CSV table of C-alpha atoms and ligand atoms in Angstrom, one decimal:
chain,number,residue,atom,x,y,z
A,21,MET,CA,112.1,43.2,89.9
A,22,LYS,CA,113.0,45.1,86.1
A,23,LEU,CA,116.1,43.1,86.3
A,24,ARG,CA,114.1,40.0,87.0
A,25,LEU,CA,111.9,40.3,84.4
A,26,LEU,CA,114.7,41.3,81.9
A,27,LEU,CA,116.0,38.2,82.6
A,28,ILE,CA,112.9,35.7,82.0
A,29,ILE,CA,112.4,37.7,78.7
A,30,THR,CA,116.2,38.0,77.4
A,31,PRO,CA,116.7,34.2,76.3
A,32,LEU,CA,113.6,34.9,74.4
A,33,LEU,CA,114.6,37.9,72.4
A,34,SER,CA,118.2,36.6,71.4
A,35,VAL,CA,116.3,33.3,70.2
A,36,ALA,CA,113.4,35.5,68.1
A,37,ALA,CA,116.8,37.7,66.6
A,38,CYS,CA,119.1,34.9,65.7
A,39,SER,CA,115.9,33.6,63.3
A,40,ARG,CA,115.6,37.0,62.2
A,41,THR,CA,118.3,37.1,59.4
A,42,GLU,CA,116.4,33.1,58.3
A,43,GLU,CA,113.0,33.7,58.9
A,44,PRO,CA,110.7,31.8,57.0
A,45,ALA,CA,108.3,32.8,54.8
A,46,GLY,CA,105.7,31.0,56.0
A,47,PRO,CA,103.6,30.3,59.1
A,48,GLN,CA,104.8,29.8,62.1
A,49,LEU,CA,103.6,29.3,65.7
A,50,VAL,CA,105.4,29.5,69.2
A,51,VAL,CA,104.4,27.1,71.7
A,52,TYR,CA,105.8,27.2,75.6
A,53,SER,CA,106.3,23.9,76.8
A,54,SER,CA,107.0,22.5,79.9
A,55,ARG,CA,107.6,19.1,78.5
A,56,ILE,CA,111.0,18.2,77.2
A,57,GLU,CA,112.0,18.8,73.7
A,58,GLN,CA,112.1,14.7,73.1
A,59,LEU,CA,108.6,14.6,73.9
A,60,ILE,CA,107.3,17.3,72.0
A,61,LYS,CA,109.8,17.6,68.4
A,62,PRO,CA,108.8,14.4,66.8
A,63,ILE,CA,104.9,15.5,66.8
A,64,PHE,CA,105.3,19.0,65.8
A,65,ASP,CA,107.8,17.7,63.3
A,66,THR,CA,105.0,15.9,61.6
A,67,PHE,CA,102.3,18.9,62.0
A,68,SER,CA,104.9,20.9,60.1
A,69,GLU,CA,105.7,18.3,57.4
A,70,GLU,CA,101.5,18.2,56.5
A,71,THR,CA,100.7,21.5,56.8
A,72,GLY,CA,103.7,23.8,56.1
A,73,VAL,CA,103.2,25.7,59.4
A,74,GLU,CA,106.9,26.0,61.4
A,75,ILE,CA,106.9,25.5,65.3
A,76,ARG,CA,109.1,27.2,67.3
A,77,TYR,CA,109.3,26.3,71.4
A,78,VAL,CA,110.8,27.6,74.6
A,79,THR,CA,110.9,24.4,77.2
A,80,ASP,CA,111.0,25.2,80.9
A,81,SER,CA,109.0,24.2,84.3
A,82,ALA,CA,105.6,25.1,84.5
A,83,GLY,CA,106.4,27.7,87.1
A,84,PRO,CA,108.7,29.9,84.9
A,85,LEU,CA,106.4,29.8,82.0
A,86,LEU,CA,103.8,31.0,83.8
A,87,ALA,CA,106.3,33.8,84.9
A,88,ARG,CA,107.1,34.5,81.3
A,89,LEU,CA,103.6,34.6,79.8
A,90,GLN,CA,102.5,37.0,82.6
A,91,ALA,CA,105.5,39.3,82.2
A,92,GLU,CA,105.5,39.7,78.8
A,93,GLY,CA,101.8,40.3,78.3
A,94,GLU,CA,99.9,40.8,75.3
A,95,ASN,CA,103.4,41.0,73.8
A,96,SER,CA,104.3,37.5,74.3
A,97,PRO,CA,105.4,35.8,71.4
A,98,ALA,CA,103.7,32.3,72.4
A,99,ASP,CA,100.6,31.0,70.8
A,100,ILE,CA,100.2,28.0,72.8
A,101,LEU,CA,100.7,26.6,76.2
A,102,LEU,CA,101.5,23.2,77.0
A,103,THR,CA,101.9,21.7,80.0
A,104,VAL,CA,101.2,19.1,82.6
A,105,ASP,CA,98.9,18.5,85.0
A,106,VAL,CA,95.6,20.1,85.5
A,107,GLY,CA,96.8,21.8,88.5
A,108,ASN,CA,99.1,23.8,85.9
A,109,LEU,CA,96.6,24.3,83.5
A,110,TRP,CA,94.2,25.8,85.9
A,111,GLN,CA,96.7,28.3,87.1
A,112,ALA,CA,97.4,29.7,83.9
A,113,ALA,CA,93.5,29.8,83.2
A,114,GLN,CA,93.5,31.6,86.9
A,115,MET,CA,95.9,34.3,85.8
A,116,ASP,CA,94.0,34.9,82.1
A,117,LEU,CA,96.9,33.8,80.4
A,118,LEU,CA,94.9,31.5,78.4
A,119,GLN,CA,91.9,32.2,75.7
A,120,PRO,CA,88.8,30.6,75.4
A,121,ILE,CA,88.4,28.1,71.7
A,122,GLU,CA,85.6,27.5,69.9
A,123,SER,CA,86.1,23.8,68.6
A,124,GLU,CA,83.8,20.9,68.0
A,125,VAL,CA,87.0,19.1,66.7
A,126,LEU,CA,88.1,19.8,70.3
A,127,LYS,CA,84.9,18.9,71.8
A,128,ALA,CA,84.3,15.4,69.9
A,129,ASN,CA,87.9,14.4,70.4
A,130,VAL,CA,88.6,15.3,74.0
A,131,PRO,CA,86.3,14.0,77.2
A,132,THR,CA,84.3,16.6,78.7
A,133,SER,CA,86.0,15.9,82.3
A,134,LEU,CA,89.3,16.2,80.5
A,135,HIS,CA,88.9,19.9,79.3
A,136,ASP,CA,88.2,23.4,80.9
A,137,PRO,CA,84.4,23.9,81.5
A,138,GLU,CA,85.6,27.3,79.9
A,139,GLU,CA,86.9,25.9,76.6
A,140,ARG,CA,91.0,27.5,77.9
A,141,TRP,CA,92.7,24.0,78.1
A,142,PHE,CA,92.1,20.6,76.6
A,143,GLY,CA,93.7,17.8,77.9
A,144,LEU,CA,95.9,15.6,75.3
A,145,SER,CA,97.1,12.6,77.4
A,146,ILE,CA,96.0,10.9,80.0
A,147,ARG,CA,98.5,10.3,83.2
A,148,ALA,CA,96.9,8.1,85.8
A,149,ARG,CA,98.6,8.0,89.1
A,150,THR,CA,98.1,4.8,91.2
A,151,ILE,CA,99.9,2.1,93.8
A,152,VAL,CA,102.9,0.6,92.6
A,153,TYR,CA,103.6,-2.6,94.9
A,154,SER,CA,106.6,-4.7,95.8
A,155,THR,CA,106.4,-8.0,94.0
A,156,GLU,CA,108.1,-9.7,96.4
A,157,ARG,CA,106.5,-8.7,100.1
A,158,VAL,CA,102.5,-7.9,99.2
A,159,ASP,CA,100.6,-9.9,97.5
A,160,PRO,CA,98.3,-7.7,95.1
A,161,ALA,CA,95.1,-9.1,97.0
A,162,GLU,CA,96.2,-7.0,100.1
A,163,LEU,CA,95.5,-3.6,97.8
A,164,SER,CA,92.6,-1.9,97.3
A,165,SER,CA,92.6,1.9,97.3
A,166,TYR,CA,94.5,4.9,98.1
A,167,GLU,CA,92.0,4.6,101.3
A,168,GLN,CA,93.3,1.6,102.5
A,169,LEU,CA,96.9,2.7,102.3
A,170,ALA,CA,95.7,4.4,105.6
A,171,ASP,CA,95.3,0.9,106.8
A,172,PRO,CA,97.9,0.3,109.3
A,173,VAL,CA,98.7,-2.9,108.0
A,174,TRP,CA,100.8,-0.8,105.8
A,175,SER,CA,102.9,1.2,109.1
A,176,GLY,CA,106.4,1.8,108.0
A,177,ARG,CA,106.0,0.0,104.7
A,178,LEU,CA,104.5,3.6,102.8
A,179,CYS,CA,106.4,5.3,100.6
A,180,LEU,CA,105.8,8.8,98.9
A,181,ARG,CA,107.0,11.6,96.7
A,182,THR,CA,106.9,15.2,98.3
A,183,SER,CA,103.6,17.1,98.5
A,184,LYS,CA,105.5,19.6,96.9
A,185,LYS,CA,104.4,18.5,93.6
A,186,VAL,CA,101.3,19.0,91.5
A,187,TYR,CA,100.4,15.4,90.8
A,188,ASN,CA,100.0,14.9,94.7
A,189,GLN,CA,98.1,18.1,95.2
A,190,SER,CA,95.8,17.0,91.9
A,191,LEU,CA,95.5,13.6,93.7
A,192,VAL,CA,94.5,15.0,97.0
A,193,ALA,CA,92.1,17.4,95.6
A,194,THR,CA,90.4,14.7,94.0
A,195,MET,CA,89.9,12.3,97.4
A,196,MET,CA,88.6,15.5,98.9
A,197,VAL,CA,86.3,15.9,96.5
A,198,ALA,CA,85.0,11.7,97.3
A,199,ASN,CA,85.4,11.9,100.7
A,200,GLY,CA,84.9,14.8,102.0
A,201,GLU,CA,87.5,17.6,103.8
A,202,GLU,CA,87.5,16.0,107.1
A,203,LYS,CA,87.6,12.0,106.0
A,204,ALA,CA,90.7,13.2,103.3
A,205,SER,CA,92.4,14.5,106.3
A,206,GLN,CA,92.4,12.0,108.4
A,207,ILE,CA,93.2,9.2,105.8
A,208,VAL,CA,96.5,11.7,104.6
A,209,LYS,CA,97.4,11.5,108.4
A,210,SER,CA,97.3,8.0,108.2
A,211,TRP,CA,99.8,7.8,105.3
A,212,VAL,CA,102.0,9.9,106.9
A,213,ASP,CA,102.3,7.6,110.1
A,214,ASN,CA,102.8,4.6,107.8
A,215,LEU,CA,105.7,6.1,105.6
A,216,ALA,CA,108.7,3.7,105.8
A,217,VAL,CA,110.8,7.1,104.8
A,218,PRO,CA,110.8,10.6,104.6
A,219,PRO,CA,109.1,12.0,101.2
A,220,PHE,CA,111.1,11.5,98.1
A,221,SER,CA,111.5,14.4,95.1
A,222,SER,CA,110.7,12.2,92.6
A,223,ASP,CA,108.6,9.3,91.4
A,224,ASN,CA,111.3,7.3,90.4
A,225,LYS,CA,112.7,6.8,93.7
A,226,VAL,CA,109.8,6.0,95.0
A,227,ILE,CA,110.0,3.0,92.6
A,228,GLU,CA,113.8,2.6,93.2
A,229,ALA,CA,112.8,3.0,96.9
A,230,ILE,CA,110.4,-0.4,96.7
A,231,ALA,CA,112.6,-2.2,94.5
A,232,ALA,CA,115.6,-1.7,97.2
A,233,GLY,CA,113.3,-3.0,99.9
A,234,GLN,CA,113.1,0.3,101.9
A,235,CYS,CA,109.2,0.2,101.4
A,236,ASP,CA,106.6,-1.7,99.9
A,237,VAL,CA,103.8,0.3,98.6
A,238,GLY,CA,103.8,3.6,96.5
A,239,LEU,CA,101.5,6.0,94.3
A,240,VAL,CA,103.4,7.5,91.2
A,241,ASN,CA,102.4,8.2,87.8
A,242,THR,CA,102.3,5.2,85.5
A,243,TYR,CA,104.6,6.3,83.0
A,244,TYR,CA,107.7,6.2,85.4
A,245,LEU,CA,106.9,2.7,86.0
A,246,ALA,CA,106.9,1.7,82.4
A,247,ARG,CA,110.0,3.4,81.8
A,248,MET,CA,111.5,1.5,84.6
A,249,GLN,CA,110.3,-1.6,83.4
A,250,LYS,CA,111.0,-1.5,79.5
A,251,ASP,CA,114.8,-0.9,80.7
A,252,ASN,CA,114.8,-3.9,83.5
A,253,PRO,CA,112.1,-6.1,82.7
A,254,GLU,CA,113.0,-8.1,85.8
A,255,LEU,CA,112.3,-4.7,88.4
A,256,PRO,CA,110.4,-6.6,91.4
A,257,VAL,CA,107.8,-3.4,90.9
A,258,GLU,CA,104.4,-3.6,89.7
A,259,LEU,CA,101.6,-1.7,89.2
A,260,PHE,CA,97.5,-2.2,90.8
A,261,TRP,CA,94.7,0.1,89.4
A,262,ALA,CA,93.6,1.7,92.6
A,263,ASN,CA,90.0,2.1,93.2
A,264,GLN,CA,88.6,-0.2,90.6
A,265,SER,CA,86.0,-2.0,93.2
A,266,GLY,CA,84.2,-1.8,96.9
A,267,GLU,CA,81.9,1.1,97.4
A,268,ALA,CA,81.2,4.3,96.9
A,269,PRO,CA,83.6,6.6,96.9
A,270,LEU,CA,85.9,3.6,97.0
A,271,ASN,CA,84.8,2.4,93.6
A,272,ARG,CA,85.2,5.7,91.7
A,273,GLY,CA,88.5,4.3,89.8
A,274,VAL,CA,91.9,5.7,89.3
A,275,HIS,CA,93.1,9.3,89.5
A,276,VAL,CA,93.4,10.5,86.1
A,277,ASN,CA,95.0,13.2,85.3
A,278,ILE,CA,96.3,15.0,82.1
A,279,SER,CA,98.8,17.0,79.9
A,280,GLY,CA,97.1,19.2,77.7
A,281,ALA,CA,97.5,22.6,76.4
A,282,GLY,CA,95.7,26.0,75.7
A,283,VAL,CA,96.2,29.4,73.1
A,284,THR,CA,97.4,32.1,75.1
A,285,LEU,CA,95.8,35.3,75.6
A,286,ALA,CA,98.1,37.2,74.0
A,287,SER,CA,98.3,35.2,70.4
A,288,LYS,CA,97.8,37.3,67.5
A,289,GLN,CA,96.4,34.3,65.4
A,290,PRO,CA,94.2,31.8,67.3
A,291,ASP,CA,92.4,30.3,64.3
A,292,LEU,CA,96.1,29.0,63.8
A,293,ALA,CA,96.4,27.6,67.3
A,294,LYS,CA,93.0,26.2,67.3
A,295,GLN,CA,94.8,24.4,64.3
A,296,LEU,CA,97.7,22.5,65.8
A,297,LEU,CA,95.4,22.0,69.1
A,298,GLU,CA,92.8,20.1,67.0
A,299,TRP,CA,95.5,17.7,65.2
A,300,LEU,CA,96.6,17.1,68.6
A,301,SER,CA,93.7,15.8,69.7
A,302,GLY,CA,93.5,13.8,66.5
A,303,PRO,CA,93.7,10.0,65.7
A,304,GLU,CA,97.2,10.1,64.5
A,305,ALA,CA,98.6,12.4,66.5
A,306,GLN,CA,97.1,10.2,69.7
A,307,GLN,CA,98.8,7.9,69.2
A,308,ALA,CA,102.2,9.2,68.9
A,309,PHE,CA,102.1,12.2,71.5
A,310,ALA,CA,100.6,9.4,74.1
A,311,GLN,CA,103.1,6.8,73.2
A,312,LEU,CA,106.3,9.3,73.4
A,313,ASN,CA,105.9,9.2,77.1
A,314,GLN,CA,104.2,5.9,78.1
A,315,GLU,CA,101.2,8.1,78.5
A,316,PHE,CA,97.4,7.3,77.2
A,317,PRO,CA,95.7,9.1,74.6
A,318,VAL,CA,92.2,11.2,75.3
A,319,ASN,CA,91.0,10.6,72.2
A,320,PRO,CA,88.8,7.2,73.1
A,321,ASP,CA,88.9,6.4,69.2
A,322,THR,CA,93.0,5.7,69.7
A,323,GLN,CA,94.4,2.7,71.7
A,324,PRO,CA,97.1,3.0,74.5
A,325,SER,CA,100.3,1.7,73.6
A,326,GLU,CA,101.1,-2.1,73.3
A,327,LEU,CA,103.5,-2.0,76.5
A,328,LEU,CA,100.8,0.1,78.3
A,329,LYS,CA,98.0,-2.4,77.4
A,330,HIS,CA,99.8,-5.1,79.3
A,331,TRP,CA,98.6,-3.9,82.8
A,332,GLY,CA,95.0,-4.5,81.3
A,333,PRO,CA,92.3,-1.9,81.1
A,334,PHE,CA,91.3,0.0,84.3
A,335,LYS,CA,88.6,2.6,85.1
A,336,GLY,CA,89.6,5.9,85.7
A,337,ASP,CA,87.8,8.7,88.0
A,338,ASP,CA,85.7,10.1,86.1
A,339,VAL,CA,85.6,13.6,88.3
A,340,PRO,CA,86.1,16.2,86.2
A,341,VAL,CA,90.0,17.3,86.5
A,342,VAL,CA,89.1,21.1,86.8
A,343,GLU,CA,88.3,20.1,90.7
A,344,ALA,CA,91.6,19.4,91.0
A,345,GLY,CA,92.5,22.7,89.7
A,346,ARG,CA,89.5,24.3,92.0
A,347,LEU,CA,90.8,22.6,95.1
A,348,GLN,CA,94.4,22.9,94.7
A,349,ALA,CA,95.0,25.4,97.4
A,350,GLU,CA,92.6,23.5,99.9
A,351,ALA,CA,94.7,20.3,99.3
A,352,ILE,CA,98.0,22.0,100.1
A,353,ARG,CA,96.4,23.5,103.4
A,354,LEU,CA,95.4,20.0,104.0
A,355,MET,CA,98.6,18.0,103.5
A,356,ASP,CA,100.3,20.6,105.5
A,357,ARG,CA,98.3,20.4,108.3
A,358,ALA,CA,98.2,16.6,108.0
A,359,GLY,CA,102.3,17.2,108.1
A,360,TYR,CA,103.0,15.7,104.4
A,361,ARG,CA,105.9,17.4,103.3
B,11,FE,FE1,106.2,13.7,85.1
């Protein structure tokens, strides 16, 4: 256990040690980020230019970052945790790794349903998880909702990513809120019955399988499709905005999730960390932050990128995203019982 702890902490110590000789005099923030360098560096560089605050960051997957914050405790050098999916942010709050931040700016810029009711984390971009289909074998008029993918008409035609991925856990959790546990369970069981092939390890593989003719419909986060469509405008896969019409709860809107951030409990400079979060939620940073990963801004005053506009507007499910965190464990159990691997 001790060795593992040491292994976790050592890489960071070495980063800190290297920079000691060239330690800058100005203020500095440390961000632990599960978003990769290319999605954060350009934004942080702009913030540094505007404010003179240097930002250092460590990138890793959400799980290891949370473990590291926990192992480091109050000695952690991290000021901010930046990660994707409310499931991870909720987990961090549950582990008592984040501190509440009182900010009128954040409250104004981030819709209520997209931040922690206790103000420990805030959404910074919106990702929508929706239906994608083969433009060669599916008429979009046949599609309507996540629930309708349980219909036998999709037997042997559905592709899904593994239930181990937090994206699917959050989606199923919100289906439990909308439909109740029993109905949600039946739907997920029918999804499994409709699978063309066993679940894939990534959203990209779901899209590739549809393009290759292995299946006809699937569920993915829109930015994966945006990237592939950008690389290959001829891709025979298109997006359908799920749950836009019909009777409640089918008309609740597409499942939206967030990337977001919070100030660590260990931070010794929460006001400076808050300044970065507020700046990230502002119109200028919002545009860039969302666009780098082809996501949607959380700030209602900011427009999505041109590339995303061609999909047209959509109604998002306005169930508070925190529900996806609260129901995460139950969603995992439900998927397990349904045989969704
Ligand atoms: Fe992703």
